[in-house]
Structures are given as C-alpha cells and as structure tokens.
Short mmCIF file of C-alpha atoms in Angstrom, two decimals:
data_model
loop_
_atom_site.label_atom_id
_atom_site.label_comp_id
_atom_site.label_asym_id
_atom_site.label_seq_id
_atom_site.Cartn_x
_atom_site.Cartn_y
_atom_site.Cartn_z
CA UNK Y 1 0.00 0.03 -0.03
CA UNK Y 2 1.08 3.53 -0.70
CA UNK Y 3 -0.36 6.54 0.98
CA UNK Y 4 -0.06 9.92 -0.69
CA UNK Y 5 -0.75 13.24 1.09
CA UNK Y 6 -0.71 16.45 -0.80
CA UNK Y 7 -0.17 19.95 0.54
CA UNK Y 8 0.70 23.48 -0.73
CA UNK Y 9 -2.50 24.45 -2.51
CA UNK Y 10 -4.06 27.81 -2.08
CA UNK Y 11 -5.24 30.98 -3.71
CA UNK Y 12 -2.95 33.15 -5.75
CA UNK Y 13 -3.22 35.97 -8.30
CA UNK Y 14 -2.39 35.62 -11.96
CA UNK Y 15 1.32 35.40 -12.50
CA UNK Y 16 1.96 34.05 -9.04
CA UNK Y 17 3.61 30.87 -7.89
CA UNK Y 18 2.80 27.88 -5.68
CA UNK Y 19 4.64 24.71 -4.78
CA UNK Y 20 2.72 21.57 -4.18
CA UNK Y 21 4.12 18.69 -2.20
CA UNK Y 22 3.13 15.03 -2.18
CA UNK Y 23 4.45 12.91 0.70
CA UNK Y 24 4.49 9.21 0.17
CA UNK Y 25 4.46 6.58 2.92
CA UNK Y 26 4.06 2.81 3.00
CA UNK Y 27 5.55 0.78 0.13
CA UNK Y 28 7.37 3.63 -1.59
CA UNK Y 29 9.07 1.70 -4.33
CA UNK Y 30 7.33 3.52 -7.18
CA UNK Y 31 7.70 3.21 -10.87
CA UNK Y 32 6.27 6.63 -11.56
CA UNK Y 33 4.30 9.36 -9.91
CA UNK Y 34 2.88 12.67 -10.87
CA UNK Y 35 0.34 15.30 -10.70
CA UNK Y 36 -3.23 15.40 -12.20
CA UNK Y 37 -5.76 18.01 -11.99
CA UNK Y 38 -9.53 18.32 -12.41
CA UNK Y 39 -11.47 21.55 -12.77
CA UNK Y 40 -15.19 21.72 -12.21
CA UNK Y 41 -17.10 20.26 -15.10
CA UNK Y 42 -13.98 19.01 -16.78
CA UNK Y 43 -12.21 15.70 -17.01
CA UNK Y 44 -9.13 14.87 -14.97
CA UNK Y 45 -5.99 15.63 -16.87
CA UNK Y 46 -2.34 14.85 -16.40
CA UNK Y 47 -0.05 17.74 -15.56
CA UNK Y 48 3.36 16.34 -14.93
CA UNK Y 49 4.82 12.88 -14.32
CA UNK Y 50 8.19 11.69 -12.86
CA UNK Y 51 9.55 8.27 -13.78
CA UNK Y 52 11.68 7.22 -10.79
CA UNK Y 53 13.92 4.76 -12.67
CA UNK Y 54 15.72 7.27 -14.86
CA UNK Y 55 14.44 10.50 -13.54
CA UNK Y 56 12.61 11.33 -16.72
CA UNK Y 57 9.92 14.04 -16.51
CA UNK Y 58 6.93 14.68 -18.74
CA UNK Y 59 4.65 17.76 -18.89
CA UNK Y 60 1.40 18.53 -20.45
CA UNK Y 61 1.74 21.09 -23.22
CA UNK Y 62 -0.39 23.60 -21.20
CA UNK Y 63 2.19 23.73 -18.40
CA UNK Y 64 5.54 23.34 -20.20
CA UNK Y 65 7.97 26.12 -19.29
CA UNK Y 66 5.84 27.16 -16.22
CA UNK Y 67 5.69 24.04 -13.98
CA UNK Y 68 8.56 21.84 -12.73
CA UNK Y 69 8.24 18.44 -11.17
CA UNK Y 70 10.88 17.02 -8.92
CA UNK Y 71 11.32 14.53 -6.13
CA UNK Y 72 13.28 14.28 -2.87
CA UNK Y 73 14.29 10.68 -2.47
CA UNK Y 74 15.27 11.15 1.17
CA UNK Y 75 11.87 12.56 2.09
CA UNK Y 76 9.83 10.41 -0.30
CA UNK Y 77 8.24 13.60 -1.51
CA UNK Y 78 7.16 14.70 -4.88
CA UNK Y 79 6.97 18.52 -5.73
CA UNK Y 80 5.29 20.57 -8.34
CA UNK Y 81 6.64 24.09 -8.64
CA UNK Y 82 4.08 26.18 -10.45
CA UNK Y 83 5.09 29.57 -11.85
CA UNK Y 84 3.28 32.10 -14.00
CA UNK Y 85 -0.05 30.72 -12.91
CA UNK Y 86 -3.10 31.39 -15.10
CA UNK Y 87 -6.76 31.28 -14.25
CA UNK Y 88 -7.06 28.08 -16.32
CA UNK Y 89 -4.69 26.48 -13.86
CA UNK Y 90 -7.46 26.57 -11.26
CA UNK Y 91 -8.38 23.00 -10.32
CA UNK Y 92 -8.07 20.31 -7.67
CA UNK Y 93 -4.62 18.88 -8.01
CA UNK Y 94 -4.05 15.21 -7.21
CA UNK Y 95 -0.92 13.22 -6.61
CA UNK Y 96 -0.93 9.83 -8.25
CA UNK Y 97 1.52 6.92 -8.23
CA UNK Y 98 2.11 3.52 -9.68
CA UNK Y 99 4.23 0.78 -8.34
CA UNK Y 100 4.01 -1.01 -11.66
CA UNK Y 101 5.43 -0.15 -15.07
CA UNK Y 102 3.52 2.54 -16.91
CA UNK Y 103 4.34 2.68 -20.65
CA UNK Y 104 5.20 6.18 -21.96
CA UNK Y 105 2.25 5.91 -24.26
CA UNK Y 106 0.05 5.68 -21.23
CA UNK Y 107 1.65 8.39 -19.09
CA UNK Y 108 -1.44 10.55 -19.01
CA UNK Y 109 -3.96 7.77 -18.44
CA UNK Y 110 -5.14 8.13 -14.94
CA UNK Y 111 -6.28 4.51 -14.76
CA UNK Y 112 -2.60 3.39 -14.84
CA UNK Y 113 -2.04 4.99 -11.39
CA UNK Y 114 -3.46 2.97 -8.64
CA UNK Y 115 -2.63 5.23 -5.71
CA UNK Y 116 -4.08 8.74 -5.29
CA UNK Y 117 -4.01 11.45 -2.75
CA UNK Y 118 -7.01 13.40 -1.56
CA UNK Y 119 -6.24 16.42 -3.59
CA UNK Y 120 -5.23 19.99 -2.85
CA UNK Y 121 -7.14 23.02 -4.36
CA UNK Y 122 -5.35 25.64 -6.46
CA UNK Y 123 -7.25 28.82 -7.29
CA UNK Y 124 -5.84 31.49 -9.54
CA UNK Y 125 -7.69 34.80 -9.74
CA UNK Y 126 -7.29 37.67 -12.12
#
C-alpha cells in the first residue's frame, strides 16, 4: 500500500507561484508518480509525471515552461513548482502513483495510477 498526502495548494493571483508537495508513505518503491488536476465540469488531466527509474519527466503542453516536477528521495516527497499561474490552472490537484510499469504511451492515463491522494485546491484569480 502507498499513502499519498498532498499539501501546498491555495489561492494566488495571476502570475503568481505555488509549490505543491506530495508525501508518500508505505511501500514507496514507485515506478512513476505525478500530478493530475480536475477543474469543475472537466475531465481529470495529467499535468506532470516523474519516472523514478531514470528521472525522466513529462509535462502537459499547457504547463511546459511554467511547471517543474521534482522529487526528494530522502523525504519520499514529490513536488510541483508552479510559476506564472493562469486562471485556467485553477483546479483540484491530485498526486498519483504507480508501483508497476507505466508505458510512456500511457503516461497521461489516470487509470494506470493505482494510488491517489485526496487532492489540494489551487485557485488562480485575475
């Protein structure tokens, strides 16, 4: 079992920054983990994913150049640094993890991630 706990969400103005954290506990030998988000009335979408084996990172086109995903192995924590925030970044952000291989072609498929956190709200106002 893997338990994921997110923190760091909040309200910020356009152009501001936030850093989300996801602390993992339990069986923390993960294949990949990352951040998904869901805005009201919209489907959940992948934002950024970190493959632990080689340290590869992947980003949705909508956040490239603005968001950075990273992990602290010692703390079993995943981060998402979000800069230049836009109103369309407003959503509930979820940390998700998989202990089993996730093919690159399935990086953004939420069903490939078995473990999920409870979410942290990010609100960007203009």
